[in-house]
XYZ file of C-alpha atoms in Angstrom:
677
model
C 135.863 -7.848 56.403
C 138.864 -8.836 58.968
C 138.753 -12.004 61.631
C 138.738 -10.604 64.845
C 141.359 -11.643 65.746
C 143.236 -9.796 63.513
C 142.025 -6.357 64.343
C 142.330 -7.595 68.901
C 145.483 -5.618 68.137
C 144.188 -2.312 66.682
C 143.584 0.607 67.610
C 140.099 2.707 67.009
C 142.457 5.252 64.022
C 144.341 1.954 62.953
C 141.243 0.030 62.218
C 139.330 2.588 60.166
C 143.261 2.763 58.194
C 142.917 -0.756 56.965
C 139.342 -1.185 56.791
C 139.047 2.108 55.010
C 139.990 0.906 51.215
C 137.742 3.537 48.903
C 139.782 6.382 47.315
C 143.036 8.535 48.221
C 143.962 7.430 51.694
C 147.055 9.530 54.035
C 147.605 8.334 57.729
C 149.622 10.210 59.458
C 151.376 8.085 61.421
C 153.196 9.975 64.829
C 156.444 8.387 65.494
C 155.568 4.706 67.520
C 152.006 4.747 66.517
C 152.388 1.211 64.927
C 152.243 2.322 60.975
C 154.156 -1.276 59.738
C 151.329 -3.274 61.388
C 148.710 -0.667 59.871
C 150.108 -1.523 56.248
C 150.553 -5.698 56.363
C 147.040 -5.249 58.046
C 145.676 -3.170 55.384
C 147.679 -5.793 52.887
C 146.212 -8.727 54.198
C 142.544 -6.438 54.384
C 142.188 -6.420 50.262
C 142.987 -9.625 50.060
C 141.408 -11.436 52.533
C 137.718 -9.333 51.565
C 138.786 -10.520 48.072
C 138.985 -6.773 46.749
C 142.159 -7.619 44.585
C 144.137 -10.404 43.890
C 147.713 -10.403 45.053
C 149.541 -9.206 42.556
C 146.629 -6.380 41.838
C 148.734 -5.192 44.520
C 151.899 -2.505 44.879
C 153.100 -1.807 47.656
C 156.660 0.590 47.586
C 158.664 0.603 50.082
C 162.327 3.089 51.099
C 164.676 -0.142 51.573
C 164.564 -4.220 51.178
C 164.119 -4.889 55.279
C 161.434 -2.427 55.138
C 160.208 -5.020 52.295
C 160.948 -8.002 53.797
C 159.563 -7.338 57.254
C 156.319 -6.147 54.988
C 156.205 -9.138 53.221
C 157.028 -11.833 57.061
C 154.395 -9.303 58.216
C 151.531 -10.228 55.521
C 152.487 -14.015 55.581
C 152.173 -14.785 59.171
C 148.289 -13.296 58.292
C 147.586 -14.548 55.173
C 149.796 -17.308 54.918
C 150.192 -18.972 51.263
C 147.698 -16.951 50.003
C 150.307 -14.065 50.984
C 153.099 -16.178 48.147
C 151.475 -13.181 45.472
C 152.463 -10.417 46.293
C 154.984 -9.278 43.004
C 154.791 -6.365 43.141
C 155.929 -5.332 46.913
C 159.392 -3.868 47.114
C 161.293 -0.888 47.174
C 160.491 2.106 44.115
C 164.168 0.496 42.750
C 164.020 -2.950 42.670
C 159.753 -2.576 41.084
C 160.738 0.337 38.106
C 164.219 -1.831 37.363
C 161.774 -5.246 37.183
C 158.668 -2.081 34.505
C 162.359 -1.366 33.398
C 163.547 -4.403 31.681
C 159.216 -5.168 30.014
C 160.023 -2.042 28.437
C 163.456 -1.068 28.008
C 163.457 -1.263 24.339
C 161.035 2.519 25.075
C 164.003 4.699 26.602
C 167.016 2.917 23.491
C 168.401 -0.172 26.398
C 168.338 -3.073 25.635
C 165.911 -6.242 28.435
C 169.170 -7.444 29.868
C 170.653 -4.140 30.974
C 172.639 -3.609 33.637
C 172.630 -1.023 36.571
C 175.456 0.254 37.939
C 177.035 1.331 41.423
C 178.161 4.387 42.138
C 181.991 2.723 41.952
C 181.205 2.965 38.174
C 179.345 6.681 37.654
C 182.729 7.745 39.176
C 184.679 5.649 37.085
C 182.559 6.557 33.810
C 182.081 10.472 34.943
C 186.913 10.237 35.612
C 186.283 9.769 31.793
C 184.539 11.824 31.172
C 185.617 13.958 32.824
C 189.621 13.349 31.307
C 187.957 13.147 27.883
C 186.897 16.739 27.732
C 189.806 18.382 29.907
C 187.787 18.629 32.894
C 190.356 18.860 36.544
C 188.616 17.062 38.933
C 190.464 18.091 41.469
C 188.463 21.351 40.661
C 185.152 19.930 40.090
C 184.294 16.324 42.071
C 183.063 13.981 40.203
C 180.937 13.404 43.247
C 179.766 16.585 42.828
C 179.030 16.518 40.102
C 177.226 13.399 40.524
C 175.152 14.117 42.850
C 173.894 17.033 40.777
C 173.527 14.585 38.309
C 170.803 12.531 40.198
C 169.173 15.919 41.718
C 168.430 17.034 37.960
C 167.166 12.966 38.393
C 165.662 13.388 40.375
C 163.389 16.478 39.132
C 162.659 14.539 36.311
C 164.724 15.577 33.477
C 166.379 14.350 30.860
C 169.289 16.182 29.516
C 168.275 17.935 27.000
C 164.884 19.294 29.748
C 167.252 20.858 32.506
C 167.141 24.319 32.435
C 170.152 25.677 34.106
C 170.955 28.726 37.049
C 173.326 30.995 33.762
C 174.579 32.048 36.893
C 175.950 28.937 38.221
C 179.870 28.505 36.778
C 179.099 24.730 38.849
C 176.135 24.412 36.378
C 177.051 25.012 33.206
C 180.450 22.971 33.790
C 177.689 19.612 34.544
C 175.384 19.817 32.166
C 177.657 18.931 29.221
C 178.839 16.089 31.230
C 175.589 15.062 32.041
C 174.516 15.168 28.285
C 177.073 12.677 27.478
C 177.658 10.753 30.330
C 173.133 9.617 29.551
C 174.988 8.939 26.104
C 177.531 6.840 27.160
C 175.393 4.514 30.250
C 172.617 4.227 26.438
C 176.146 3.195 24.604
C 176.769 0.508 27.673
C 173.055 -0.736 27.533
C 173.152 0.853 31.540
C 171.024 2.737 33.784
C 171.871 4.304 37.032
C 168.972 4.249 40.354
C 168.541 7.550 38.930
C 166.951 6.108 35.421
C 165.364 3.746 37.052
C 163.068 5.745 38.241
C 162.934 8.227 35.200
C 162.831 6.120 32.404
C 159.571 4.484 33.714
C 157.965 7.472 34.794
C 158.701 9.001 30.753
C 157.326 5.574 29.151
C 154.858 5.894 30.720
C 153.491 9.989 30.104
C 154.591 8.831 26.442
C 152.555 5.686 25.550
C 149.066 5.798 27.347
C 147.267 2.724 26.512
C 150.436 0.870 28.625
C 150.247 4.051 31.349
C 146.797 2.652 31.263
C 147.227 -1.265 31.429
C 148.929 -0.565 34.555
C 146.657 2.113 36.555
C 144.445 -0.475 35.879
C 145.757 -3.275 37.499
C 147.020 -1.834 40.364
C 143.828 -1.773 42.612
C 145.410 -0.552 45.558
C 148.570 1.164 45.851
C 150.752 1.359 49.262
C 153.540 3.696 50.019
C 155.250 3.290 53.910
C 157.585 7.286 54.566
C 155.238 9.336 51.875
C 157.164 12.277 53.535
C 160.903 11.095 52.702
C 159.790 11.057 48.307
C 160.973 13.210 45.788
C 159.568 14.828 42.849
C 159.781 11.730 40.045
C 159.199 8.897 43.381
C 155.720 11.313 43.351
C 154.956 11.658 39.541
C 155.262 7.601 39.336
C 152.248 6.535 41.679
C 150.556 9.722 40.620
C 150.824 7.927 37.173
C 150.163 4.763 38.570
C 146.936 4.749 40.314
C 145.033 7.778 38.195
C 142.424 5.191 36.742
C 141.081 3.485 40.917
C 142.462 6.119 42.253
C 143.330 3.370 45.706
C 146.494 5.071 46.376
C 147.553 4.272 50.604
C 150.135 6.824 52.046
C 151.751 6.063 54.686
C 154.226 8.556 56.749
C 155.091 11.290 59.486
C 155.365 15.357 58.368
C 157.087 15.636 61.457
C 160.138 13.203 61.328
C 160.445 14.528 57.301
C 164.106 15.399 57.855
C 166.162 14.195 54.580
C 165.910 17.346 52.107
C 169.601 17.243 50.889
C 168.300 14.317 50.163
C 165.671 15.074 47.423
C 163.038 14.406 50.028
C 160.219 16.494 49.179
C 157.811 17.792 52.233
C 155.332 19.404 49.877
C 154.533 15.827 48.201
C 153.231 15.012 51.877
C 151.990 18.437 52.883
C 150.294 18.816 49.573
C 148.914 14.852 48.885
C 144.903 16.395 49.133
C 145.166 18.649 47.070
C 146.868 16.510 44.165
C 144.360 13.141 45.565
C 140.389 14.787 45.332
C 138.566 12.843 48.318
C 141.042 12.155 50.036
C 140.257 10.510 54.085
C 143.416 11.437 55.555
C 143.911 9.191 59.048
C 145.967 9.767 62.155
C 147.930 7.348 64.485
C 148.262 9.549 67.485
C 148.451 6.183 69.931
C 152.423 6.111 70.791
C 153.065 2.896 72.041
C 157.446 3.817 72.331
C 157.651 6.442 74.492
C 156.471 7.715 77.932
C 153.822 10.963 78.790
C 156.852 12.955 79.606
C 158.586 12.206 76.644
C 156.150 12.340 74.630
C 154.836 15.453 75.994
C 158.122 17.604 75.712
C 158.535 16.144 72.610
C 155.178 17.259 70.906
C 155.808 21.649 72.448
C 158.989 21.397 70.473
C 157.335 19.583 67.092
C 154.398 22.090 67.709
C 156.933 25.358 66.807
C 156.837 24.254 63.309
C 154.212 25.844 60.999
C 154.745 23.469 57.845
C 153.021 20.394 59.371
C 149.759 17.691 59.358
C 149.359 18.717 62.774
C 149.259 15.699 65.328
C 148.835 15.143 69.231
C 150.311 12.421 70.466
C 149.473 10.566 73.368
C 150.709 7.444 74.437
C 148.965 4.960 77.643
C 152.296 4.389 78.754
C 153.101 6.095 82.422
C 154.663 9.435 82.588
C 157.562 8.290 83.743
C 160.735 10.698 83.924
C 161.067 14.483 83.595
C 163.508 14.698 81.000
C 166.865 15.923 82.086
C 168.054 19.182 80.923
C 171.599 20.146 81.559
C 173.620 23.270 80.956
C 177.891 22.338 81.851
C 180.575 24.277 81.280
C 182.227 23.177 77.743
C 182.551 20.121 75.409
C 184.783 17.841 77.958
C 183.169 18.321 80.870
C 179.582 16.599 78.775
C 181.400 14.236 78.129
C 182.803 13.621 81.411
C 178.897 13.690 82.192
C 177.110 11.453 80.139
C 179.519 8.947 80.944
C 178.703 9.440 84.431
C 175.093 9.672 84.881
C 176.346 6.209 81.807
C 178.154 4.433 85.101
C 174.690 5.239 87.395
C 172.411 4.060 84.583
C 174.297 1.179 83.446
C 172.656 -0.984 86.748
C 168.651 -0.792 85.274
C 169.366 0.555 81.441
C 171.699 -2.270 79.110
C 174.244 -1.245 77.005
C 173.002 -2.136 73.700
C 169.814 0.527 74.867
C 171.908 3.233 75.567
C 172.636 5.864 73.274
C 173.684 9.068 72.391
C 172.656 10.930 69.215
C 174.928 14.067 67.351
C 174.058 16.371 65.213
C 177.446 16.323 63.412
C 179.253 12.803 63.426
C 182.611 15.363 64.492
C 181.443 15.200 67.882
C 181.156 11.955 69.173
C 185.638 12.315 69.179
C 184.892 14.124 72.772
C 182.738 10.859 73.681
C 185.433 8.048 72.534
C 188.146 9.570 74.170
C 186.176 9.539 77.052
C 184.842 6.400 76.477
C 188.200 5.298 76.213
C 190.315 6.697 78.958
C 187.008 4.865 82.148
C 186.994 2.123 79.562
C 183.614 2.041 78.831
C 182.759 0.165 75.306
C 180.851 1.374 73.093
C 180.351 1.191 68.889
C 180.286 4.304 65.700
C 176.643 2.950 63.746
C 176.536 4.281 60.580
C 180.070 5.723 60.607
C 183.401 4.553 61.737
C 185.538 5.202 64.935
C 186.981 9.047 65.115
C 190.226 8.450 64.909
C 190.316 5.313 61.834
C 188.300 7.902 59.969
C 191.056 7.965 56.625
C 191.670 11.487 56.816
C 192.289 11.574 60.445
C 194.391 9.001 59.797
C 195.802 10.392 56.457
C 196.993 13.538 58.972
C 198.265 11.015 61.298
C 200.214 9.519 59.029
C 201.818 12.900 57.981
C 203.364 14.296 61.584
C 204.221 10.927 61.876
C 206.564 10.665 59.505
C 207.574 14.365 59.728
C 207.998 12.916 63.530
C 209.660 9.209 62.067
C 211.230 9.488 58.652
C 211.560 5.648 59.128
C 207.871 5.204 59.538
C 207.613 3.254 56.384
C 203.316 2.729 57.295
C 203.217 6.007 57.327
C 204.907 7.292 54.365
C 203.270 4.972 52.155
C 200.159 6.271 53.372
C 200.593 9.921 52.473
C 203.090 9.617 49.675
C 200.389 10.195 46.693
C 197.860 11.637 49.351
C 196.645 14.277 47.500
C 198.150 12.606 43.894
C 201.413 13.331 42.661
C 201.828 11.671 40.053
C 203.628 8.926 42.200
C 201.774 5.801 41.306
C 201.814 1.743 43.091
C 204.758 0.890 40.108
C 206.709 3.519 41.837
C 205.668 2.304 45.207
C 206.625 -1.024 44.460
C 210.218 -0.149 42.726
C 211.104 1.935 46.561
C 209.663 -0.896 48.215
C 212.616 -3.433 46.328
C 215.558 -0.901 46.685
C 214.203 -0.179 50.378
C 214.683 -4.628 51.132
C 217.472 -4.272 48.293
C 219.273 -1.715 51.093
C 217.830 -2.675 54.201
C 216.751 1.908 54.243
C 213.619 2.903 55.255
C 210.936 4.488 52.114
C 212.111 7.501 52.962
C 215.807 7.819 52.605
C 215.366 4.558 49.854
C 213.531 7.492 47.725
C 216.195 10.278 48.366
C 218.962 7.001 47.471
C 216.467 5.782 44.115
C 215.978 9.900 42.948
C 220.096 10.270 43.285
C 220.666 7.478 40.875
C 218.162 9.025 38.793
C 215.604 5.984 39.153
C 212.409 7.279 39.345
C 210.425 8.262 35.881
C 210.588 12.143 35.103
C 206.411 12.956 36.470
C 206.998 10.623 39.043
C 210.543 12.336 40.473
C 209.482 15.515 40.346
C 206.263 14.496 42.152
C 208.229 12.652 44.842
C 211.151 15.636 45.038
C 208.736 17.462 46.070
C 206.781 15.898 48.446
C 210.262 15.487 50.284
C 211.039 18.238 50.249
C 207.655 19.777 51.852
C 209.091 16.376 54.517
C 212.132 18.520 55.386
C 211.077 21.758 55.270
C 208.286 20.056 58.125
C 210.890 18.466 60.267
C 213.060 22.264 60.283
C 210.123 23.480 61.094
C 209.071 21.625 63.885
C 212.661 21.198 65.159
C 214.943 24.450 64.237
C 211.474 26.679 64.467
C 209.766 25.312 66.974
C 206.664 25.414 65.614
C 204.587 24.462 67.986
C 202.138 20.853 67.156
C 198.851 22.284 66.454
C 200.623 24.901 63.399
C 202.558 23.064 62.178
C 198.969 19.862 60.882
C 197.946 23.280 59.517
C 200.951 24.524 58.068
C 201.249 20.049 56.454
C 197.584 20.321 55.396
C 198.544 24.296 53.994
C 200.929 23.111 51.552
C 200.829 19.620 51.122
C 197.300 20.608 48.711
C 195.211 17.791 51.188
C 192.475 21.065 52.432
C 192.540 22.296 49.258
C 191.221 18.853 47.982
C 188.584 18.643 50.338
C 187.562 21.931 49.774
C 187.218 21.775 46.193
C 185.955 18.877 45.759
C 182.099 20.140 46.502
C 180.625 17.774 48.102
C 178.791 16.411 52.198
C 181.059 14.351 52.608
C 184.217 16.745 52.014
C 183.135 19.441 54.786
C 181.477 15.898 57.021
C 185.713 15.536 56.929
C 186.776 19.220 57.005
C 185.077 19.002 59.997
C 186.455 15.829 61.646
C 190.688 17.751 61.063
C 189.486 20.938 62.440
C 188.107 18.257 66.320
C 190.964 17.259 65.267
C 192.629 19.758 65.176
C 190.908 21.382 68.385
C 191.890 18.013 70.254
C 195.495 18.471 69.588
C 195.104 21.485 71.677
C 195.274 19.340 75.296
C 198.979 18.383 74.556
C 201.890 19.708 74.831
C 203.653 18.559 71.561
C 203.477 15.877 68.895
C 205.384 13.284 70.420
C 202.522 13.256 73.811
C 199.796 13.758 71.117
C 201.366 10.699 68.753
C 200.944 8.970 71.981
C 198.123 9.188 72.716
C 196.592 8.221 69.649
C 199.029 4.856 69.377
C 197.639 4.396 72.530
C 193.867 4.765 71.115
C 194.020 3.175 68.290
C 195.113 -0.352 70.731
C 192.971 0.063 73.457
C 189.734 0.689 70.678
C 189.917 -3.333 69.779
C 186.237 -4.728 69.122
C 184.547 -4.894 72.966
C 182.635 -8.265 72.603
C 179.289 -8.563 74.797
C 176.378 -4.589 74.800
C 178.099 -1.832 73.977
C 176.997 2.263 73.448
C 175.548 2.982 70.732
C 176.439 6.759 69.325
C 175.351 7.070 65.289
C 173.686 10.649 64.062
C 170.527 11.543 64.834
C 169.650 11.213 60.751
C 170.600 8.223 61.154
C 168.359 6.688 64.258
C 165.323 7.440 62.203
C 163.103 4.320 62.996
C 165.433 3.631 65.737
C 163.607 3.233 69.584
C 166.120 3.039 71.948
C 165.703 2.869 76.256
C 168.031 5.734 76.610
C 169.016 8.636 74.787
C 171.705 11.562 74.969
C 171.016 14.890 72.760
C 174.332 16.576 73.784
C 175.539 19.576 71.524
C 172.263 21.667 71.756
C 173.981 24.747 70.757
C 173.046 27.390 68.875
C 175.329 27.221 65.361
C 175.700 24.230 66.314
C 172.071 22.212 66.628
C 169.657 24.502 64.741
C 173.044 23.602 62.075
C 173.753 27.022 61.368
C 174.776 26.185 57.140
C 170.703 24.617 56.826
C 170.002 28.094 58.490
C 171.771 29.989 56.115
C 170.896 28.423 53.444
C 167.371 27.603 53.833
C 166.268 29.811 56.426
C 163.024 29.126 58.328
C 162.700 25.695 56.143
C 166.091 24.444 57.692
C 165.549 25.522 60.770
C 162.155 23.534 60.544
C 163.652 20.453 59.311
C 166.459 21.318 62.193
C 163.958 21.385 64.199
C 162.028 17.758 62.950
C 165.950 16.722 63.569
C 165.433 17.600 66.937
C 161.766 16.423 67.282
C 163.320 12.751 66.149
C 166.247 12.212 68.267
C 163.416 13.213 71.645
C 161.405 9.918 70.097
C 163.180 7.307 69.995
C 163.276 7.295 73.270
C 161.026 4.825 75.201
C 162.464 5.628 78.982
C 164.465 7.973 79.583
C 165.667 11.467 77.780
C 168.797 14.066 78.118
C 169.526 16.672 76.743
C 172.313 18.540 77.771
C 174.045 21.682 76.211
C 177.687 23.291 76.965
C 178.738 26.759 77.892
C 181.668 26.404 76.213
C 183.109 24.032 73.395
C 186.367 24.378 71.451
C 185.643 24.595 68.516
C 188.287 25.149 64.905
C 191.327 25.204 67.322
C 189.832 28.094 69.168
C 187.003 28.696 72.169
C 183.494 30.013 71.680
C 181.058 30.790 73.726
C 178.340 28.797 72.525
C 174.680 30.592 73.646
C 172.119 27.478 74.462
C 169.903 25.728 71.494
C 166.370 27.775 70.749
C 165.187 24.636 70.911
C 165.838 24.466 75.361
C 163.954 27.294 74.321
C 160.745 25.789 72.950
C 161.239 22.736 75.642
C 158.106 23.564 79.038
C 159.483 23.508 82.216
C 157.134 21.620 83.940
C 157.954 18.378 81.794
C 161.744 19.787 83.400
C 164.325 18.765 85.826
C 167.270 20.797 85.427
C 171.397 19.974 86.420
C 172.510 22.209 88.970
C 173.905 25.114 86.658
C 170.250 26.132 86.317
C 170.290 28.711 89.996
C 173.841 30.611 89.983
C 174.561 33.312 92.319
C 173.388 37.084 92.173
C 177.743 37.351 92.724
C 178.225 35.364 89.223
C 175.731 36.911 87.261
C 176.252 40.459 88.445
C 180.226 39.004 86.943
C 179.184 38.057 83.725
C 180.406 40.578 81.414
C 178.181 41.003 77.811
C 179.338 41.863 74.643
C 178.107 44.179 71.857
C 174.631 44.580 74.509
C 172.476 47.186 72.661
C 168.689 45.993 72.505
C 167.136 47.743 69.006
C 164.127 48.770 67.954
C 162.831 45.743 66.555
C 162.547 43.898 69.973
C 165.392 41.189 69.138
C 168.833 41.887 70.813
C 172.298 40.686 70.333
C 174.263 37.768 71.649
C 175.125 38.942 74.498
C 171.787 40.262 75.499
C 169.664 36.654 75.180
C 173.577 34.963 76.673
C 172.822 37.061 79.663
C 168.439 36.580 80.029
C 169.584 32.256 80.052
C 171.504 33.160 83.133
C 169.287 35.009 85.175
C 166.583 33.113 84.415
């Protein structure tokens, strides 16, 4: 048994999780319940009790950081006896180690290389070129995402069964076959191969599987709710003999289905592993009682969950604030005012704004820059520094001012117009000699037939468009907002993003829509460009403390004193796309995301929504998120917007107020009900 000094800091459930060493164990670890402490102490206990040698323990994490932290913590408990933990690491690092030992079984040499995303993209581009596949219509990143999905499901190319109606899958499968063969020819594998190859080797070689499953007397897995199919299969194969597999996780924090994670691995654990012991870690050491009560009440609306009740020994704390604002701008002002009020109590570093989608940061950035409030974007790039925003601004700058060489250089071949680096270099040299700007020099080089034919066609097309857009602006008096929309359409920039089917490009389109909304706040192009220049010059790296901004997905595993959760409106959160694509399971994942957001807070939570939002160039009438209805009133402190006068209520206009037989009412009726509560 562990010495009392190791046990004294553990609560009853934690002690049980550490000392239970016979058979499968599922630890349902609520937010802030000390799961890392339990895992590391459990490893120490196994070694201390001589249940296994360090090299007989397989401990799997999702990140190198988590693996390193685990190693450090075990070493603190055990000292030198922790040095033999040779099988502690990420899924990919451990599988790479196994694969090097048995590479010939999948036609590789043991010195194979692991290629990164850039190498993968380059390889796919080469294949597409050879197969006459237009990468403008089918983006390499999208192809790789589908291939990765198949690998996560455990399929080699010859095992994939495609949906014949899906034109993309029909096109991608032959690419997958060529891609996989190329990897073998290059003695290489990608990250997906590391686990897939090892699983296939273990499946085909019973003797080998027996050796490893016999050797690994204990298996421990962190963040089990984030595992995909192939990872869970790998674990099943390695735990065949001893069945001492311990998985730790929280089904209420499963928010990565878009990355291939399957929550059913967690929910069905006791069905896969017979005689499973389930231990719940329900004591939260992070958040106040009121925050936990709100979070628990919200997540209780999910049907697909193991279930637990979080409790805390901490004080009740402040009520969770719920603020309603007239519009998005007022919301940004309200939040900045709140930060100004609390900055004497909480450091900026401990204050965080969590958004559902990254485009939402724009409104806050604008406000913070205006009042000089320092901030950082974690896991993302500041709004006006995002590539697609810089591209749009560069187009506008060039139309406004022909001598803007930096803008010219940025967009002349964006989207691709067959104007390569050598052509641009030649234009630069000519411009230097002629003492002219790049645009004028380009026109003169075309006149003098100094540009290669293919590049000449692309350059002429680009310059004609620039002239046309200047005419739209100066002669036709087109608005600056309409001008950007025209540029995006006629340049092919919008089509480029729309055709590249992946999440990154969807986010870029969202950001451009947000930019169009922002532009409407300015009278003309000049004032908007001045604003951008000012914003980017002010937007320097502040020394010292900064307010954090990030997405809820990026916040997983982090904690802060104060959390702001803005934009809780239908369509935005829960996100419309998630519900449209995945139905009920999509809604439940969005609710888990809300739960993650709430439980990042240690002392203070402020949830907010606005009645109107300027979105995609138009004012839209917003409805409060359905999640707000699920927050218990007794733990909430609402702002003055919730106490409207009878006169205001009577003036409210319905839209399409029809009550149907099922009792489900129209948006107008629902909005009205919310206002009279």
